[in-house]
């Protein structure tokens, strides 16, 4: 095992599928590794994830995953979209619009 992790986009996709796609949820419960590859996580990453992440398991309610997806999106927006747009001013005080 290495310290492999999913990218932000892979996490977002996983949370979305677990919140909205019952077929994917069933596949993930039975074979998490195969389900991760299904959504585009490279097999080389999957085999290096912590084995406890890849064990079959019963998932919690889809609402939990929907809430986690919303929270992830909100945190990403706060971190990466919080910027000031520069104001451009053409002409000086008293100049007529042209």
Coordinates of N, CA, C and O in Angstrom, one line a residue:
X1 N 0.8 -1.2 0.0 CA 0.0 0.0 0.0 C 0.9 1.2 0.0 O 1.9 1.3 0.6
X2 N 0.4 2.2 -0.7 CA 1.1 3.5 -0.7 C 0.2 4.5 -0.1 O -0.8 4.2 0.4
X3 N 0.6 5.8 -0.3 CA -0.3 6.8 0.2 C -1.2 7.4 -0.9 O -1.4 8.6 -1.0
X4 N -1.7 6.5 -1.7 CA -2.5 6.9 -2.9 C -3.8 7.6 -2.3 O -4.4 7.1 -1.3
X5 N -4.3 8.6 -3.0 CA -5.5 9.2 -2.7 C -6.2 9.6 -4.0 O -5.7 9.6 -5.1
X6 N -7.5 9.9 -3.9 CA -8.3 10.3 -5.0 C -8.1 11.8 -5.2 O -7.9 12.5 -4.3
X7 N -8.3 12.2 -6.5 CA -8.2 13.6 -6.7 C -9.6 14.3 -6.3 O -10.5 13.6 -6.0
X8 N -9.6 15.6 -6.3 CA -10.8 16.3 -5.9 C -11.9 15.9 -6.9 O -13.1 15.6 -6.4
X9 N -11.6 15.9 -8.1 CA -12.7 15.5 -9.1 C -13.2 14.1 -9.0 O -14.4 13.8 -9.1
X10 N -12.3 13.2 -8.6 CA -12.7 11.8 -8.4 C -13.5 11.7 -7.2 O -14.5 11.0 -7.1
X11 N -13.2 12.5 -6.1 CA -14.0 12.5 -4.9 C -15.4 13.0 -5.2 O -16.4 12.5 -4.7
X12 N -15.5 14.1 -6.0 CA -16.8 14.7 -6.3 C -17.6 13.7 -7.1 O -18.8 13.5 -6.8
X13 N -17.0 13.0 -8.1 CA -17.7 12.1 -8.9 C -18.2 10.9 -8.0 O -19.4 10.5 -8.1
X14 N -17.4 10.4 -7.1 CA -17.8 9.3 -6.2 C -18.9 9.7 -5.3 O -19.9 9.0 -5.2
X15 N -18.9 10.9 -4.7 CA -20.0 11.3 -3.8 C -21.3 11.5 -4.6 O -22.3 11.1 -4.2
X16 N -21.2 12.0 -5.9 CA -22.3 12.2 -6.7 C -23.0 10.8 -7.0 O -24.2 10.7 -6.9
X17 N -22.1 9.9 -7.4 CA -22.7 8.6 -7.8 C -23.3 7.9 -6.6 O -24.3 7.2 -6.7
X18 N -22.6 8.0 -5.4 CA -23.2 7.4 -4.2 C -24.5 8.0 -3.8 O -25.3 7.4 -3.1
X19 N -24.7 9.3 -4.1 CA -25.9 10.0 -3.7 C -27.0 9.8 -4.7 O -28.2 10.0 -4.3
X20 N -26.7 9.5 -6.0 CA -27.8 9.5 -7.0 C -28.0 8.2 -7.8 O -29.0 8.1 -8.5
X21 N -27.0 7.3 -7.7 CA -27.1 6.2 -8.7 C -27.1 4.9 -7.9 O -26.1 4.4 -7.4
X22 N -28.3 4.3 -7.8 CA -28.5 3.1 -7.0 C -27.7 1.9 -7.5 O -27.2 1.1 -6.8
X23 N -27.6 1.8 -8.9 CA -26.9 0.7 -9.4 C -25.4 0.8 -9.1 O -24.8 -0.2 -8.7
X24 N -24.9 2.0 -9.1 CA -23.5 2.2 -8.7 C -23.3 1.9 -7.3 O -22.3 1.3 -6.9
X25 N -24.2 2.4 -6.4 CA -24.2 2.1 -5.0 C -24.1 0.6 -4.7 O -23.2 0.2 -3.9
X26 N -24.9 -0.2 -5.4 CA -24.8 -1.7 -5.2 C -23.5 -2.2 -5.6 O -22.9 -3.1 -4.9
X27 N -23.0 -1.7 -6.8 CA -21.7 -2.2 -7.2 C -20.6 -1.8 -6.3 O -19.6 -2.6 -6.0
X28 N -20.6 -0.6 -5.8 CA -19.6 -0.1 -4.8 C -19.7 -0.9 -3.5 O -18.6 -1.2 -3.0
X29 N -20.9 -1.2 -3.0 CA -21.0 -2.0 -1.8 C -20.3 -3.4 -2.0 O -19.7 -3.9 -1.1
X30 N -20.5 -4.0 -3.1 CA -20.0 -5.3 -3.4 C -18.5 -5.3 -3.7 O -17.7 -6.2 -3.2
X31 N -18.1 -4.4 -4.6 CA -16.7 -4.4 -5.1 C -16.3 -3.0 -5.3 O -16.3 -2.4 -6.4
X32 N -15.9 -2.3 -4.2 CA -15.5 -0.9 -4.3 C -14.4 -0.6 -5.3 O -14.4 0.4 -6.0
X33 N -13.4 -1.5 -5.4 CA -12.3 -1.3 -6.3 C -12.8 -1.2 -7.8 O -12.4 -0.3 -8.5
X34 N -13.6 -2.1 -8.2 CA -14.2 -2.1 -9.5 C -15.0 -0.9 -9.8 O -15.0 -0.3 -10.9
X35 N -15.8 -0.5 -8.8 CA -16.6 0.7 -8.9 C -15.8 1.9 -9.1 O -16.2 2.8 -9.8
X36 N -14.7 2.0 -8.4 CA -13.8 3.2 -8.5 C -13.2 3.3 -9.9 O -13.2 4.3 -10.5
X37 N -12.8 2.1 -10.4 CA -12.3 2.1 -11.8 C -13.4 2.5 -12.8 O -13.2 3.3 -13.7
X38 N -14.6 2.1 -12.5 CA -15.8 2.4 -13.4 C -15.9 3.9 -13.5 O -16.3 4.4 -14.6
X39 N -15.7 4.7 -12.4 CA -15.9 6.1 -12.5 C -14.6 6.9 -12.9 O -14.5 8.1 -12.8
X40 N -13.6 6.1 -13.4 CA -12.4 6.8 -13.9 C -11.2 6.9 -13.0 O -10.2 7.5 -13.4
X41 N -11.2 6.2 -11.9 CA -10.0 6.2 -11.0 C -9.1 5.2 -11.6 O -9.5 4.0 -11.8
X42 N -7.8 5.6 -11.9 CA -6.9 4.6 -12.5 C -6.7 3.4 -11.6 O -6.6 3.5 -10.4
X43 N -6.6 2.2 -12.3 CA -6.4 1.0 -11.5 C -5.1 1.1 -10.7 O -5.1 0.6 -9.6
X44 N -4.1 1.8 -11.2 CA -2.8 1.9 -10.4 C -3.0 2.7 -9.1 O -2.3 2.4 -8.1
X45 N -4.0 3.6 -9.1 CA -4.3 4.3 -7.9 C -5.1 3.4 -7.0 O -4.9 3.3 -5.8
X46 N -6.1 2.7 -7.5 CA -7.0 1.9 -6.7 C -6.2 0.8 -6.0 O -6.5 0.6 -4.8
X47 N -5.3 0.1 -6.6 CA -4.6 -0.9 -6.0 C -3.7 -0.4 -4.8 O -3.3 -1.2 -4.0
X48 N -3.4 0.9 -4.9 CA -2.6 1.4 -3.8 C -3.3 2.2 -2.7 O -2.7 2.8 -1.9
X49 N -4.6 2.1 -2.8 CA -5.4 2.7 -1.7 C -5.4 1.9 -0.5 O -5.0 0.7 -0.5
X50 N -5.7 2.4 0.7 CA -5.7 1.7 1.9 C -6.7 0.5 1.7 O -7.9 0.7 1.3
X51 N -6.3 -0.7 2.0 CA -7.2 -1.9 1.8 C -8.5 -1.8 2.5 O -9.5 -2.3 2.0
X52 N -8.6 -1.1 3.7 CA -9.9 -1.0 4.4 C -10.9 -0.2 3.5 O -12.1 -0.3 3.7
X53 N -10.4 0.7 2.6 CA -11.3 1.4 1.7 C -11.9 0.5 0.6 O -12.8 0.9 0.0
X54 N -11.3 -0.6 0.4 CA -11.7 -1.5 -0.7 C -12.4 -2.7 -0.3 O -12.8 -3.5 -1.1
X55 N -12.7 -2.8 1.0 CA -13.5 -4.0 1.5 C -15.0 -3.8 1.2 O -15.5 -2.6 1.4
X56 N -15.7 -4.8 0.9 CA -17.1 -4.7 0.7 C -17.8 -4.2 2.0 O -17.3 -4.5 3.1
X57 N -18.8 -3.4 1.8 CA -19.4 -2.8 3.0 C -20.8 -2.3 2.6 O -21.1 -2.0 1.5
X58 N -21.7 -2.2 3.6 CA -23.0 -1.6 3.4 C -22.9 -0.1 3.6 O -22.3 0.4 4.6
X59 N -23.4 0.6 2.6 CA -23.3 2.1 2.6 C -24.4 2.7 3.5 O -25.5 2.1 3.6
X60 N -24.2 3.9 4.0 CA -25.2 4.7 4.6 C -26.2 5.2 3.6 O -26.1 5.0 2.4
X61 N -27.2 5.9 4.1 CA -28.2 6.5 3.3 C -27.6 7.4 2.3 O -26.7 8.1 2.5
X62 N -28.3 7.5 1.1 CA -27.8 8.3 0.0 C -27.8 9.8 0.4 O -27.0 10.6 -0.1
X63 N -28.7 10.2 1.3 CA -28.7 11.6 1.8 C -27.4 12.0 2.4 O -27.0 13.2 2.3
X64 N -26.7 11.1 3.1 CA -25.4 11.4 3.7 C -24.4 11.7 2.6 O -23.7 12.7 2.8
X65 N -24.4 11.0 1.5 CA -23.5 11.3 0.4 C -23.9 12.6 -0.3 O -23.0 13.3 -0.7
X66 N -25.1 12.8 -0.4 CA -25.6 14.1 -1.0 C -25.1 15.3 -0.2 O -24.6 16.3 -0.7
X67 N -25.2 15.2 1.1 CA -24.8 16.2 2.0 C -23.2 16.4 1.9 O -22.7 17.5 1.9
X68 N -22.5 15.3 1.9 CA -21.1 15.3 1.8 C -20.6 16.0 0.5 O -19.7 16.8 0.4
X69 N -21.4 15.7 -0.6 CA -21.0 16.3 -1.9 C -21.3 17.8 -1.9 O -20.5 18.6 -2.4
X70 N -22.4 18.2 -1.3 CA -22.6 19.7 -1.1 C -21.6 20.3 -0.3 O -21.1 21.4 -0.6
X71 N -21.2 19.7 0.8 CA -20.2 20.3 1.7 C -18.8 20.4 0.9 O -18.1 21.4 1.0
X72 N -18.5 19.4 0.2 CA -17.2 19.4 -0.6 C -17.2 20.5 -1.6 O -16.3 21.3 -1.7
X73 N -18.4 20.7 -2.3 CA -18.5 21.8 -3.3 C -18.4 23.1 -2.6 O -17.7 24.0 -3.1
X74 N -19.0 23.3 -1.5 CA -19.0 24.6 -0.8 C -17.6 24.9 -0.3 O -17.1 26.0 -0.5
X75 N -16.9 23.9 0.2 CA -15.5 24.1 0.7 C -14.6 24.5 -0.5 O -13.7 25.4 -0.4
X76 N -14.8 23.8 -1.6 CA -14.0 24.1 -2.8 C -14.3 25.5 -3.3 O -13.3 26.2 -3.7
X77 N -15.5 25.9 -3.3 CA -15.8 27.3 -3.8 C -15.2 28.3 -2.9 O -14.7 29.3 -3.3
X78 N -15.3 28.1 -1.6 CA -14.7 29.0 -0.6 C -13.2 29.1 -0.8 O -12.7 30.2 -0.7
X79 N -12.6 28.0 -1.1 CA -11.1 28.0 -1.2 C -10.7 28.6 -2.5 O -9.7 29.4 -2.5
X80 N -11.3 28.2 -3.6 CA -10.8 28.5 -4.9 C -11.5 29.6 -5.7 O -11.0 30.2 -6.6
X81 N -12.7 29.9 -5.3 CA -13.5 30.9 -6.0 C -13.6 32.3 -5.3 O -14.2 33.2 -5.8
X82 N -13.0 32.4 -4.2 CA -13.0 33.6 -3.4 C -11.9 34.5 -3.9 O -10.7 34.4 -3.4
X83 N -12.2 35.3 -4.9 CA -11.2 36.3 -5.4 C -11.9 37.6 -5.7 O -13.1 37.6 -5.9
X84 N -11.1 38.6 -5.8 CA -11.6 39.9 -6.1 C -11.4 40.2 -7.6 O -10.2 40.1 -8.0
X85 N -12.4 40.6 -8.3 CA -12.3 40.9 -9.7 C -11.8 42.4 -9.7 O -12.4 43.3 -9.1
X86 N -10.7 42.6 -10.4 CA -10.2 44.0 -10.5 C -11.2 44.9 -11.2 O -11.8 44.5 -12.2
X87 N -11.3 46.1 -10.7 CA -12.2 47.1 -11.4 C -11.3 47.9 -12.4 O -10.2 48.4 -12.0
X88 N -11.7 48.0 -13.6 CA -11.0 48.8 -14.6 C -11.7 50.1 -14.8 O -12.9 50.1 -15.1
X89 N -11.0 51.1 -14.7 CA -11.6 52.4 -14.9 C -10.9 53.2 -16.0 O -9.7 53.3 -16.0
X90 N -11.6 53.5 -17.0 CA -11.0 54.2 -18.2 C -11.4 55.6 -18.1 O -12.6 56.0 -17.9
X91 N -10.4 56.5 -18.3 CA -10.6 57.9 -18.2 C -10.5 58.4 -16.8 O -10.5 57.7 -15.9
X92 N -10.4 59.7 -16.7 CA -10.2 60.3 -15.4 C -11.5 60.9 -14.9 O -12.5 60.9 -15.6
X93 N -11.4 61.5 -13.8 CA -12.6 62.3 -13.2 C -13.0 63.4 -14.2 O -12.1 64.1 -14.7
X94 N -14.2 63.5 -14.4 CA -14.7 64.6 -15.3 C -14.7 64.3 -16.8 O -15.1 65.1 -17.6
X95 N -14.1 63.1 -17.2 CA -14.1 62.8 -18.6 C -15.5 62.4 -19.0 O -16.2 61.7 -18.3
X96 N -15.9 62.7 -20.2 CA -17.2 62.4 -20.8 C -17.1 61.0 -21.3 O -16.1 60.6 -21.9
X97 N -18.2 60.2 -21.1 CA -18.2 58.9 -21.7 C -18.2 59.0 -23.2 O -18.7 59.9 -23.8
X98 N -17.6 58.0 -23.9 CA -17.4 58.2 -25.3 C -17.8 57.1 -26.1 O -18.0 56.9 -27.1

